[in-house]
Each structure stands twice: as structure tokens, then as C-alpha cells.
Amino acid sequence: MQINDLYRSVTSRIIEELERGAAPWLKPWKTGRSGSGLMPRNAATCRPYRGINIPILWDAADQGGFPIHAWMTLRQANERGGHVRRGERGTPIVLVKRHGPKEEDGEPDEKATTRSQAMLRTYTVFNVSQIDGIGDEFLSQSAPEPLPVRLRHAWAFVSATGADIRYGFDGAWYAPAPDYIAMPAVEAFVDPESVLATVCHELGHWSGAKHRLDRDLSGRFGSRNYAAEELVAELTSAFLCAELGVEGELRHAGYIDHWIALLREDQRAIFTAAAKASQSADYLHSQQPTTEPADR
């Protein structure tokens, strides 16, 4: 598949989902594996996927009914003695091939593409559930930790970012000039996981401050810039919640119409937003203690 064809097909699919009031980044928990192994990864290398590939693979797992978020290329499967079952269809995703030795999946934002002279191409992966003959180690998943343990780890992650989070407001937002996150009282949320999901959304905005990742946070409600930044924050929250094993209620409902308009205007917008969300998640991970795994 050509990269422009992937832009069109992915954007059309996400618009279709949004028009139904849902989105592919709400789907990882639908497999029933809450709290464990929700981020798509390459089963052969154990490397997590990034950027737009995350919602692409979440959607493919939901559509295919795959219980495991682990994927391989045909070559990787064959090298491990496996074979893709007859009639199975692969899922096209994106590879960024840079001038030099480094490659990574997912698309960078437009500024990063120009700076690093990255070239984009597509390749196809198969879920391990579509592959016969590979070892059981590729098909198994560890049991999730109990929810109280996951919540404790998630709050430790939030605390380690050093963000100034203040509670008791009538809504949730990030205030750039004083550099703090405003949150309602904890009691205003339906459950503890929804508190964390909202905090992660605001941490997405917080990471974009000028002295951090330097994104444009000046857009007003209803503007293209505002919709794009809210999409970055929403995806950041989804990515972090999946990593932390937190099934929180994301804040998508009020932005759906604006996102549909944005995606109809620019078929690359979701690719750019997902790449910036991965950068945001990377930044928040970089604030963690040095015991945090370096290779994400």
C-alpha cells in the first residue's frame, strides 16, 4: 500500500468511527485483557509500536477479535517457524526510514520530518493470533496486577512528572502562563481511573508548554489549532492509560465534531497528532526515576 493510500484509508476509518461516537483509541480494553499488554508491540522484538500505528493496531485487533496486542511481519513469523494461516489479511502500518541507521514506526510531525529527512513507507504485520507454528511464548500474556497496585503505580508516574496539579475547580484544564493543571475535586469523578485518565489528558497539554515540547497551545475553542491540540492530549491520555493499565473515561465527547472537521480538511492530521502524542508520552516517561526502562 502506498503511503497516501494509507493516509486516506486510516483517516476515513477514524472519521467513520467518530461519526458513530467512538474512536479506535477507545478500543484496547474491549479484548477483555484489562491492565495487561494493552499497548501494541512487535512480538519478535518486544518493541512497542508508536504514533499512528497504535490506534491502527488497536482498531485491527478489535475488528479481528484478537485477544493479544502482539504482531509480526510475515518474515519474522517465517523465521520463527510459523506461517500465517491461509486467508488471513495483514494490517498495513507505517515505518519511518531516516537517512542514517535509525528507523522507527509511526509518523513524526511535519517539523520533525523536515529536520531529520525522514522517508515514510508502509509495511504489513499480522497479529500472532493469525499465525500458526510459533512458540507459546509469543501467544501468552502475564496476568494483570490487581487494580489497586496499578493505580498506585499510575499515581507514582503522575507524581514523578513534577506537574503542579490543583484540585477543586469546576473543570479540568492546563493553564500555560502559571503552568499548572486545574482539576475538579476527586469526588466529582465516577471512579479513580477516570481521575487518572483526565490527569493524563491534561499532562498531555502540560508537556506541550514552550519550555517543554513547545507546541502551539494558543488555539481557541472551535479553531483548527484547538482541535488538533485536544486530539494530541486525548491520544496522549489513551497511550498512557494503556501503558499504565488504567481504563479511564477519556474526554472525547465534546470534541468529536471538531475532530471530524479537522480530519476532513487534512487527511494527515491524525498521523501528526498521534506522533506528537507519542512524543508527549516519551517526555512524561523521561521525567520518571532512572529505574524506568530506557528502551520504550
XYZ file of C-alpha atoms in Angstrom:
296
model
C 0.000 0.000 0.000
C 1.262 3.483 -0.884
C 1.581 5.962 1.988
C -1.070 8.298 0.521
C -3.489 5.384 0.309
C -2.828 4.664 3.985
C -3.477 8.314 4.876
C -6.841 8.113 3.121
C -7.910 4.732 4.478
C -6.912 5.410 8.097
C -8.456 8.883 8.122
C -11.684 7.613 6.543
C -11.876 4.799 9.077
C -11.389 7.149 12.039
C -13.950 9.626 10.697
C -16.402 6.727 10.348
C -15.782 5.729 13.973
C -16.069 9.299 15.238
C -19.363 9.747 13.431
C -20.638 6.757 15.420
C -19.495 8.480 18.613
C -16.466 6.247 19.225
C -12.808 6.132 18.207
C -10.122 3.464 17.711
C -8.181 4.746 20.727
C -11.082 3.685 22.990
C -10.814 0.038 21.942
C -7.820 -1.656 23.614
C -9.825 -2.710 26.669
C -12.539 -4.404 24.588
C -10.436 -7.556 24.300
C -11.056 -8.269 27.980
C -7.372 -8.049 28.914
C -7.710 -5.049 31.189
C -4.473 -3.942 32.796
C -2.026 -6.108 30.902
C -0.441 -5.994 27.468
C -2.680 -3.288 26.029
C -0.016 -1.434 24.052
C 0.634 -2.992 20.638
C 4.120 -4.428 20.345
C 6.193 -6.364 17.886
C 6.214 -9.926 19.237
C 9.581 -10.722 17.660
C 11.479 -7.715 19.027
C 9.250 -6.827 22.023
C 9.393 -3.247 20.791
C 6.192 -1.222 21.331
C 4.684 0.468 18.306
C 4.410 4.245 18.217
C 2.363 7.059 16.779
C -0.468 6.297 14.384
C 0.391 2.593 14.444
C -1.060 2.334 17.947
C -4.673 3.247 17.039
C -4.354 1.398 13.714
C -3.445 -1.824 15.526
C -5.981 -1.290 18.313
C -8.677 -0.978 15.665
C -7.411 -4.035 13.777
C -7.388 -6.106 16.988
C -10.954 -5.033 17.702
C -12.110 -5.782 14.163
C -10.392 -9.168 14.123
C -11.348 -10.135 17.668
C -7.691 -10.691 18.563
C -7.114 -11.123 22.323
C -3.396 -10.278 22.187
C -1.844 -6.961 21.110
C 1.256 -8.585 19.594
C 2.194 -8.512 15.921
C 4.821 -9.779 13.462
C 5.757 -9.328 9.854
C 5.451 -12.336 7.571
C 9.236 -12.658 7.502
C 9.501 -12.580 11.297
C 6.854 -15.293 11.551
C 8.612 -17.486 8.981
C 11.987 -17.045 10.676
C 10.441 -18.432 13.869
C 8.969 -21.473 12.218
C 5.495 -20.016 11.889
C 3.175 -19.396 8.982
C 0.230 -17.093 8.502
C -2.957 -19.096 8.067
C -4.464 -19.173 4.598
C -6.999 -16.416 4.042
C -5.747 -14.138 6.851
C -5.295 -10.486 5.940
C -2.475 -8.355 7.282
C -2.661 -4.824 8.651
C -0.691 -2.047 6.892
C 1.224 0.255 9.232
C 3.876 2.969 8.872
C 7.653 2.845 9.070
C 9.782 5.975 9.277
C 13.076 5.352 7.490
C 15.603 8.042 8.339
C 18.756 8.948 6.450
C 21.187 7.022 8.602
C 20.896 3.829 10.639
C 17.822 4.686 12.722
C 14.310 3.557 11.843
C 11.126 3.832 13.844
C 7.472 3.124 13.276
C 4.834 5.847 13.243
C 4.989 9.238 11.545
C 6.785 12.236 13.085
C 5.244 15.659 12.982
C 5.861 17.774 9.903
C 8.644 19.831 11.521
C 10.478 16.673 12.604
C 10.092 15.149 9.134
C 11.814 18.121 7.528
C 14.534 18.303 10.152
C 15.505 14.621 10.054
C 14.899 13.976 6.334
C 12.669 11.029 7.182
C 11.080 8.873 4.499
C 7.779 7.098 5.123
C 6.745 3.730 3.799
C 4.164 1.149 4.695
C 4.589 -2.476 5.640
C 2.252 -5.238 6.752
C 2.007 -7.034 10.069
C -0.100 -9.933 11.309
C -1.449 -10.494 14.781
C 0.091 -13.521 16.486
C -3.434 -14.975 16.633
C -3.275 -15.211 12.818
C -0.047 -17.213 12.863
C 0.358 -20.966 13.385
C 3.542 -22.751 14.396
C 5.161 -20.101 16.590
C 6.088 -20.848 20.180
C 3.732 -20.439 23.097
C 5.910 -17.606 24.409
C 4.536 -15.411 21.618
C 0.932 -16.235 22.463
C 0.927 -15.918 26.248
C 0.368 -12.867 28.408
C 1.140 -12.294 32.036
C -1.780 -11.850 34.403
C -2.564 -8.198 35.172
C -1.669 -6.779 38.547
C -4.625 -6.035 40.834
C -6.255 -2.666 40.169
C -5.068 -1.098 43.469
C -1.474 -1.892 42.514
C -1.931 -0.425 39.024
C -3.480 2.715 40.478
C -0.611 3.119 42.927
C 1.939 2.791 40.119
C -0.031 5.206 37.938
C -0.148 7.893 40.640
C 3.588 7.411 41.227
C 4.077 8.034 37.497
C 1.984 11.213 37.649
C 3.809 12.456 40.744
C 7.222 11.889 39.159
C 6.416 14.257 36.299
C 6.627 17.156 38.767
C 3.484 18.789 37.332
C 1.648 21.239 39.613
C -1.841 19.693 39.848
C -4.501 21.594 41.801
C -7.942 20.244 42.703
C -11.291 21.851 43.480
C -12.045 23.668 40.210
C -15.245 23.498 38.159
C -13.494 21.766 35.275
C -10.163 20.398 34.072
C -7.642 22.413 32.067
C -3.977 23.311 31.753
C -3.106 26.958 32.441
C 0.079 27.734 30.435
C 1.115 31.062 31.975
C 1.063 29.967 35.645
C 1.986 26.446 34.464
C -0.436 24.353 36.491
C -3.144 21.767 35.872
C -6.609 22.527 37.246
C -8.805 19.573 38.202
C -12.254 19.129 39.768
C -12.445 17.516 43.188
C -11.713 13.798 43.049
C -15.250 13.112 44.295
C -16.648 14.597 41.067
C -15.411 11.628 39.014
C -17.237 8.336 38.509
C -14.222 6.248 39.559
C -10.497 6.574 40.391
C -9.454 5.510 36.897
C -11.364 8.396 35.327
C -9.442 10.821 37.560
C -6.200 9.428 36.188
C -7.407 9.487 32.582
C -8.269 13.188 32.939
C -4.954 13.963 34.644
C -3.134 12.196 31.786
C -5.083 14.275 29.261
C -4.002 17.484 30.992
C -0.437 16.190 31.300
C -0.540 15.885 27.524
C -1.207 19.638 27.314
C 1.321 20.326 30.108
C 4.054 18.528 28.147
C 3.450 20.863 25.195
C 4.416 24.040 27.083
C 7.012 26.262 25.408
C 9.786 25.252 27.853
C 8.963 21.560 27.288
C 7.933 20.303 23.820
C 6.976 23.777 22.532
C 3.653 23.041 20.835
C 1.194 25.790 19.911
C -1.267 25.938 22.829
C -2.835 29.250 21.820
C -5.827 27.968 19.835
C -9.315 28.981 20.935
C -12.253 26.610 21.223
C -13.607 25.766 17.781
C -10.378 26.607 15.945
C -8.305 24.127 13.943
C -5.336 24.533 16.312
C -7.542 23.900 19.335
C -8.985 20.720 17.813
C -5.511 19.476 16.872
C -4.094 20.087 20.363
C -7.089 18.400 22.026
C -6.537 15.403 19.768
C -2.887 15.240 20.853
C -3.907 15.353 24.526
C -6.631 12.751 24.013
C -4.219 10.348 22.325
C -1.565 11.002 24.980
C -4.094 10.030 27.638
C -5.099 6.899 25.715
C -1.479 5.830 25.253
C -0.581 6.436 28.908
C -3.723 4.741 30.223
C -2.937 1.659 28.132
C 0.656 1.601 29.380
C -0.422 2.065 32.997
C -3.300 -0.398 32.780
C -5.901 2.223 33.646
C -9.311 2.012 31.969
C -10.432 5.575 32.477
C -13.154 7.581 30.787
C -11.494 9.723 28.139
C -12.703 13.253 27.425
C -13.545 12.828 23.752
C -17.286 13.517 23.594
C -17.192 17.319 23.400
C -14.568 17.381 20.638
C -15.859 14.820 18.134
C -17.436 17.302 15.704
C -14.262 19.428 15.720
C -12.075 16.373 15.103
C -14.236 15.223 12.201
C -13.899 18.678 10.614
C -10.124 18.635 11.187
C -9.691 15.185 9.641
C -11.887 16.023 6.665
C -9.711 19.074 5.995
C -6.369 17.298 6.431
C -6.000 13.543 5.973
C -2.587 13.648 7.643
C -3.838 15.359 10.813
C -4.409 12.145 12.770
C -0.930 10.910 11.816
C 0.675 14.122 13.059
C -1.409 14.176 16.252
C -0.554 10.555 17.067
C 3.151 11.211 16.511
C 3.031 14.230 18.829
C 1.151 12.146 21.403
C 3.940 9.570 21.370
C 6.446 12.404 21.814
C 4.366 13.676 24.723
C 4.276 10.235 26.346
C 8.035 9.938 25.804
C 8.583 13.269 27.532
C 6.487 12.229 30.534
C 8.422 8.976 30.737
C 11.668 10.939 30.643
C 10.632 12.600 33.934
C 10.454 9.255 35.717
C 13.200 7.915 38.012
C 16.173 6.402 36.224
C 14.923 2.906 37.035
C 12.274 3.464 34.304
C 13.221 1.271 31.293
C 15.230 3.330 28.815
C 14.152 1.496 25.638
C 10.476 2.244 25.069
